[in-house]
Amino acid sequence: MKSLSIRRRRNLGILLLLSIVVIVIDRLLSVSLYPVAFVSGWLLFSLVALLAAYNIRKKLPFLPLGSSSTWLQFHIYGGLLSGVVFVVHIAGRVPNGGFEVVLSALFLGVFFSGVIGLMLSRWIPPRLTTRARDSQEVLFERIPIFVRRIRDEVEAMVLECGSQAESTVVPAFYASRLKPFFERPRNFWSHVLHIQRPRLKLLREIESQEGYLSEVEKSVMGDMVERVKQKDDLDYQYALQALLKYWLFVHIPLTSGLLVFVVFHLVLVYAFAGGVR
């Protein structure tokens, strides 16, 4: 933990130093009447290209291109540096013209989706670890399997209870209230926001049925309560892991679109500016 804190302070220091260097060089070049937009533009393009290469590095782990952790650190701090270079490149002004607006919107979309992804990667794993103290942490791809297993167990208990007891309270309550709960992931945003009201409400509804149950039905309902808690724990893991996984479906397409527009932007700049003198 101490080494992690030292590394983070070191990387933040390097980021701050590079940001100051970029700003100072931009000011010096602007005083000398040098076309600074070309310099900051190429620097921004290089950063974006290298940051996008991280996704390629993850798909080719067998190539000797450096460790994944090193690439990740560069991706984080290089991404933050690109925000500074972007502000320098546009000279702090609001873009005008359709193409500039779209290009700027794409960059800001990539930048802020990256920041959100960084926050999620720091926020979600500790929450999953804390919840896993009471329930086993499950791989995202295996969650549907465990949910289906729990649903089959509950339905078997309901069928057995219906054949043993004369009352239909348990089967009716399952069909009206519990069956939809067990069919698919529920309460996505409540789990993300750590709101337990839906879980407690459902458990109170189950508890309210006890006055209408026989001893056999109470035993079955008690077992169902445990299955409800297990299913709710799986829904919690599903919500947080899905949030961590699916934000990439926003970040990566935006990055691809940004690269296309940046290349087109370079072509237009050199076509109309005649190159850098």
Coordinates of C-alpha atoms in Angstrom, one line a residue:
M1 CA 0.0 0.0 0.0
K2 CA 2.9 2.4 0.8
S3 CA 4.6 1.7 -2.5
L4 CA 1.3 2.3 -4.3
S5 CA 0.9 5.7 -2.6
I6 CA 4.5 6.6 -3.5
R7 CA 4.0 5.6 -7.1
R8 CA 0.8 7.6 -7.3
R9 CA 2.5 10.7 -5.9
R10 CA 5.4 10.2 -8.4
N11 CA 3.1 9.9 -11.4
L12 CA 1.0 12.9 -10.3
G13 CA 4.2 14.9 -10.0
I14 CA 5.3 13.8 -13.5
L15 CA 1.9 14.7 -14.8
L16 CA 2.0 18.2 -13.2
L17 CA 5.6 18.8 -14.5
L18 CA 4.7 17.8 -18.1
S19 CA 1.6 19.9 -18.0
I20 CA 3.7 22.9 -17.0
V21 CA 6.2 22.2 -19.7
V22 CA 3.5 22.0 -22.4
I23 CA 1.9 25.3 -21.3
V24 CA 5.3 27.1 -21.1
I25 CA 6.4 25.8 -24.5
D26 CA 3.1 26.9 -26.0
R27 CA 3.5 30.4 -24.5
L28 CA 7.1 30.7 -25.8
L29 CA 6.3 29.5 -29.3
S30 CA 3.3 31.9 -29.5
V31 CA 5.5 34.8 -28.6
S32 CA 7.9 33.8 -31.4
L33 CA 4.9 33.8 -33.8
Y34 CA 5.5 30.1 -34.5
P35 CA 2.3 28.2 -35.5
V36 CA 1.9 26.6 -32.1
A37 CA -1.4 24.8 -33.1
F38 CA 0.6 22.4 -35.3
V39 CA 2.9 21.5 -32.4
S40 CA 0.1 21.0 -29.8
G41 CA -2.0 19.3 -32.5
W42 CA 0.6 16.7 -33.3
L43 CA 1.3 16.1 -29.6
L44 CA -2.4 15.6 -29.0
F45 CA -2.6 13.2 -32.0
S46 CA 0.4 11.2 -30.7
L47 CA -1.1 10.9 -27.2
V48 CA -4.5 9.8 -28.5
A49 CA -2.9 7.2 -30.8
L50 CA -0.8 5.8 -28.0
L51 CA -3.7 5.8 -25.6
A52 CA -5.8 3.9 -28.2
A53 CA -2.9 1.4 -28.6
Y54 CA -3.6 0.2 -25.1
N55 CA -6.6 -1.7 -26.3
I56 CA -4.5 -3.4 -28.9
R57 CA -1.9 -4.3 -26.2
K58 CA -4.6 -6.0 -24.2
K59 CA -5.5 -8.2 -27.1
L60 CA -1.9 -9.1 -27.8
P61 CA -0.5 -10.0 -24.4
F62 CA 2.1 -12.4 -25.9
L63 CA 4.0 -9.6 -27.6
P64 CA 7.0 -8.1 -25.8
L65 CA 5.5 -4.6 -25.6
G66 CA 5.9 -4.0 -21.9
S67 CA 3.8 -5.0 -18.9
S68 CA 0.1 -4.4 -18.8
S69 CA 0.4 -2.5 -15.6
T70 CA 2.9 -0.1 -17.2
W71 CA 0.5 0.5 -20.1
L72 CA -2.4 1.0 -17.7
Q73 CA -0.4 3.7 -15.8
F74 CA 0.5 5.5 -19.0
H75 CA -3.1 5.2 -20.2
I76 CA -4.4 6.9 -17.0
Y77 CA -1.8 9.7 -16.7
G78 CA -1.4 10.1 -20.5
G79 CA -5.2 10.5 -20.8
L80 CA -5.1 13.2 -18.1
L81 CA -2.2 15.0 -19.9
S82 CA -4.2 14.9 -23.1
G83 CA -6.9 17.0 -21.5
V84 CA -4.3 19.7 -20.8
V85 CA -2.9 19.5 -24.3
F86 CA -6.4 19.7 -25.7
V87 CA -7.1 23.0 -23.8
V88 CA -3.8 24.3 -25.0
H89 CA -4.5 23.3 -28.6
I90 CA -7.9 25.1 -28.8
A91 CA -6.4 28.1 -26.9
G92 CA -9.1 27.9 -24.3
R93 CA -11.8 29.0 -26.8
V94 CA -15.1 27.4 -27.6
P95 CA -15.0 25.6 -30.9
N96 CA -17.1 27.0 -33.8
G97 CA -18.2 25.3 -37.0
G98 CA -19.8 21.9 -37.3
F99 CA -16.6 19.9 -37.8
E100 CA -14.8 21.4 -34.8
V101 CA -17.8 21.0 -32.6
V102 CA -18.1 17.3 -33.4
L103 CA -14.3 16.8 -33.0
S104 CA -14.3 18.5 -29.7
A105 CA -17.4 16.6 -28.5
L106 CA -15.7 13.3 -29.4
F107 CA -12.6 14.2 -27.5
L108 CA -14.5 15.3 -24.5
G109 CA -16.7 12.2 -24.6
V110 CA -13.5 10.0 -24.7
F111 CA -11.8 12.0 -22.0
F112 CA -14.7 12.1 -19.5
S113 CA -15.8 8.5 -20.2
G114 CA -12.2 7.6 -19.4
V115 CA -12.3 9.6 -16.1
I116 CA -15.6 7.8 -15.2
G117 CA -14.0 4.5 -16.0
L118 CA -11.1 5.3 -13.8
M119 CA -13.4 6.3 -10.9
L120 CA -15.4 3.0 -11.4
S121 CA -12.3 0.9 -11.4
R122 CA -11.3 2.5 -8.0
W123 CA -14.8 2.5 -6.5
I124 CA -16.4 -0.9 -7.5
P125 CA -13.8 -3.5 -6.6
P126 CA -13.6 -2.5 -2.8
R127 CA -17.4 -2.6 -2.7
L128 CA -17.5 -6.1 -4.2
T129 CA -14.8 -7.2 -1.8
T130 CA -16.8 -5.8 1.2
R131 CA -20.0 -7.6 0.1
A132 CA -18.1 -10.8 -0.6
R133 CA -17.4 -11.1 3.2
D134 CA -21.0 -12.3 3.5
S135 CA -21.4 -13.9 0.1
Q136 CA -19.0 -15.5 -2.4
E137 CA -17.8 -13.3 -5.2
V138 CA -18.8 -14.8 -8.6
L139 CA -17.4 -14.2 -12.0
F140 CA -19.7 -12.0 -14.1
E141 CA -20.2 -14.7 -16.8
R142 CA -21.3 -17.3 -14.2
I143 CA -23.9 -15.2 -12.4
P144 CA -26.8 -16.3 -14.7
I145 CA -25.9 -19.9 -14.0
F146 CA -26.1 -19.4 -10.3
V147 CA -29.3 -17.4 -10.6
R148 CA -30.9 -20.2 -12.7
R149 CA -29.8 -22.8 -10.1
I150 CA -31.4 -20.8 -7.3
R151 CA -34.6 -20.3 -9.3
D152 CA -34.9 -24.0 -10.0
E153 CA -34.4 -24.8 -6.3
V154 CA -37.2 -22.3 -5.3
E155 CA -39.6 -23.6 -7.9
A156 CA -39.0 -27.2 -6.7
M157 CA -39.7 -26.1 -3.1
V158 CA -42.9 -24.4 -4.2
L159 CA -44.1 -27.4 -6.1
E160 CA -43.3 -29.7 -3.1
C161 CA -45.1 -27.3 -0.7
G162 CA -48.2 -27.2 -3.0
S163 CA -48.4 -31.0 -3.0
Q164 CA -47.9 -31.3 0.8
A165 CA -50.0 -28.5 2.1
E166 CA -53.7 -27.8 1.5
S167 CA -53.2 -24.1 1.3
T168 CA -52.2 -22.3 -1.9
V169 CA -50.7 -19.2 -0.1
V170 CA -47.0 -20.1 -0.9
P171 CA -47.6 -20.9 -4.6
A172 CA -49.8 -17.9 -5.1
F173 CA -47.3 -15.6 -3.4
Y174 CA -44.4 -17.0 -5.4
A175 CA -46.3 -16.6 -8.7
S176 CA -47.4 -13.0 -8.0
R177 CA -44.3 -11.6 -6.2
L178 CA -41.3 -13.9 -6.2
K179 CA -41.3 -15.4 -9.7
P180 CA -40.6 -12.0 -11.4
F181 CA -37.8 -11.4 -8.9
F182 CA -36.1 -14.7 -9.7
E183 CA -36.5 -14.5 -13.5
R184 CA -33.9 -11.8 -14.2
P185 CA -31.5 -9.3 -12.6
R186 CA -33.5 -6.8 -10.5
N187 CA -33.0 -3.4 -8.9
F188 CA -29.9 -2.5 -11.0
W189 CA -29.6 1.2 -9.9
S190 CA -30.6 0.5 -6.3
H191 CA -27.6 -1.8 -6.1
V192 CA -25.3 0.7 -7.9
L193 CA -26.4 3.4 -5.4
H194 CA -26.2 1.0 -2.5
I195 CA -29.9 1.3 -1.7
Q196 CA -31.3 -1.7 0.2
R197 CA -34.9 -0.6 0.3
P198 CA -36.2 -3.1 -2.5
R199 CA -34.5 -6.0 -0.7
L200 CA -35.9 -5.0 2.7
K201 CA -39.4 -4.4 1.2
L202 CA -39.5 -7.9 -0.3
L203 CA -38.3 -9.6 2.9
R204 CA -41.0 -7.7 4.8
E205 CA -43.6 -8.9 2.4
I206 CA -42.5 -12.5 2.9
E207 CA -42.6 -12.0 6.7
S208 CA -46.2 -10.6 6.5
Q209 CA -47.3 -13.9 5.1
E210 CA -46.4 -15.9 8.2
G211 CA -49.8 -15.5 9.8
Y212 CA -51.4 -17.4 7.0
L213 CA -49.0 -20.3 6.9
S214 CA -48.9 -23.8 8.4
E215 CA -45.7 -25.1 10.0
V216 CA -44.7 -26.8 6.8
E217 CA -45.3 -23.6 4.7
K218 CA -43.3 -21.5 7.3
S219 CA -40.4 -23.9 6.9
V220 CA -40.5 -23.6 3.1
M221 CA -40.9 -19.8 3.3
G222 CA -37.8 -19.7 5.6
D223 CA -35.8 -21.5 3.0
M224 CA -37.1 -19.2 0.3
V225 CA -35.9 -16.2 2.3
E226 CA -32.4 -17.5 2.2
R227 CA -32.7 -17.9 -1.6
V228 CA -34.0 -14.4 -1.9
K229 CA -31.0 -13.1 -0.1
Q230 CA -28.6 -15.1 -2.3
K231 CA -30.4 -13.9 -5.4
D232 CA -30.2 -10.3 -4.2
D233 CA -26.5 -10.7 -3.5
L234 CA -26.0 -12.0 -7.1
D235 CA -28.0 -9.1 -8.5
Y236 CA -25.7 -6.7 -6.5
Q237 CA -22.6 -8.3 -8.1
Y238 CA -24.2 -8.3 -11.5
A239 CA -25.0 -4.6 -11.3
L240 CA -21.6 -3.5 -10.2
Q241 CA -19.6 -5.8 -12.5
A242 CA -21.9 -4.9 -15.5
L243 CA -21.3 -1.2 -14.8
L244 CA -17.5 -1.8 -14.8
K245 CA -17.6 -3.9 -17.9
Y246 CA -20.1 -2.1 -20.2
W247 CA -18.7 1.4 -19.8
L248 CA -16.1 0.2 -22.4
F249 CA -19.0 0.0 -24.9
V250 CA -19.1 3.8 -24.7
H251 CA -15.4 4.6 -24.3
I252 CA -14.0 2.4 -27.1
P253 CA -16.5 3.4 -29.9
L254 CA -15.9 7.1 -29.0
T255 CA -12.2 6.5 -29.2
S256 CA -12.5 4.9 -32.7
G257 CA -14.7 7.8 -33.9
L258 CA -12.2 10.3 -32.5
L259 CA -9.3 8.7 -34.3
V260 CA -11.1 8.9 -37.6
F261 CA -12.1 12.5 -37.2
V262 CA -8.5 13.4 -36.0
V263 CA -7.0 12.0 -39.2
F264 CA -9.5 13.8 -41.3
H265 CA -8.7 17.0 -39.3
L266 CA -5.0 16.6 -40.1
V267 CA -5.7 16.1 -43.8
L268 CA -7.8 19.3 -43.9
V269 CA -5.3 21.3 -41.9
Y270 CA -2.4 20.5 -44.2
A271 CA -4.6 20.8 -47.3
F272 CA -5.5 24.4 -46.5
A273 CA -2.4 25.5 -44.7
G274 CA 0.1 24.2 -47.2
G275 CA 2.2 22.5 -44.4
V276 CA 4.3 24.0 -41.7
R277 CA 7.0 26.5 -42.7

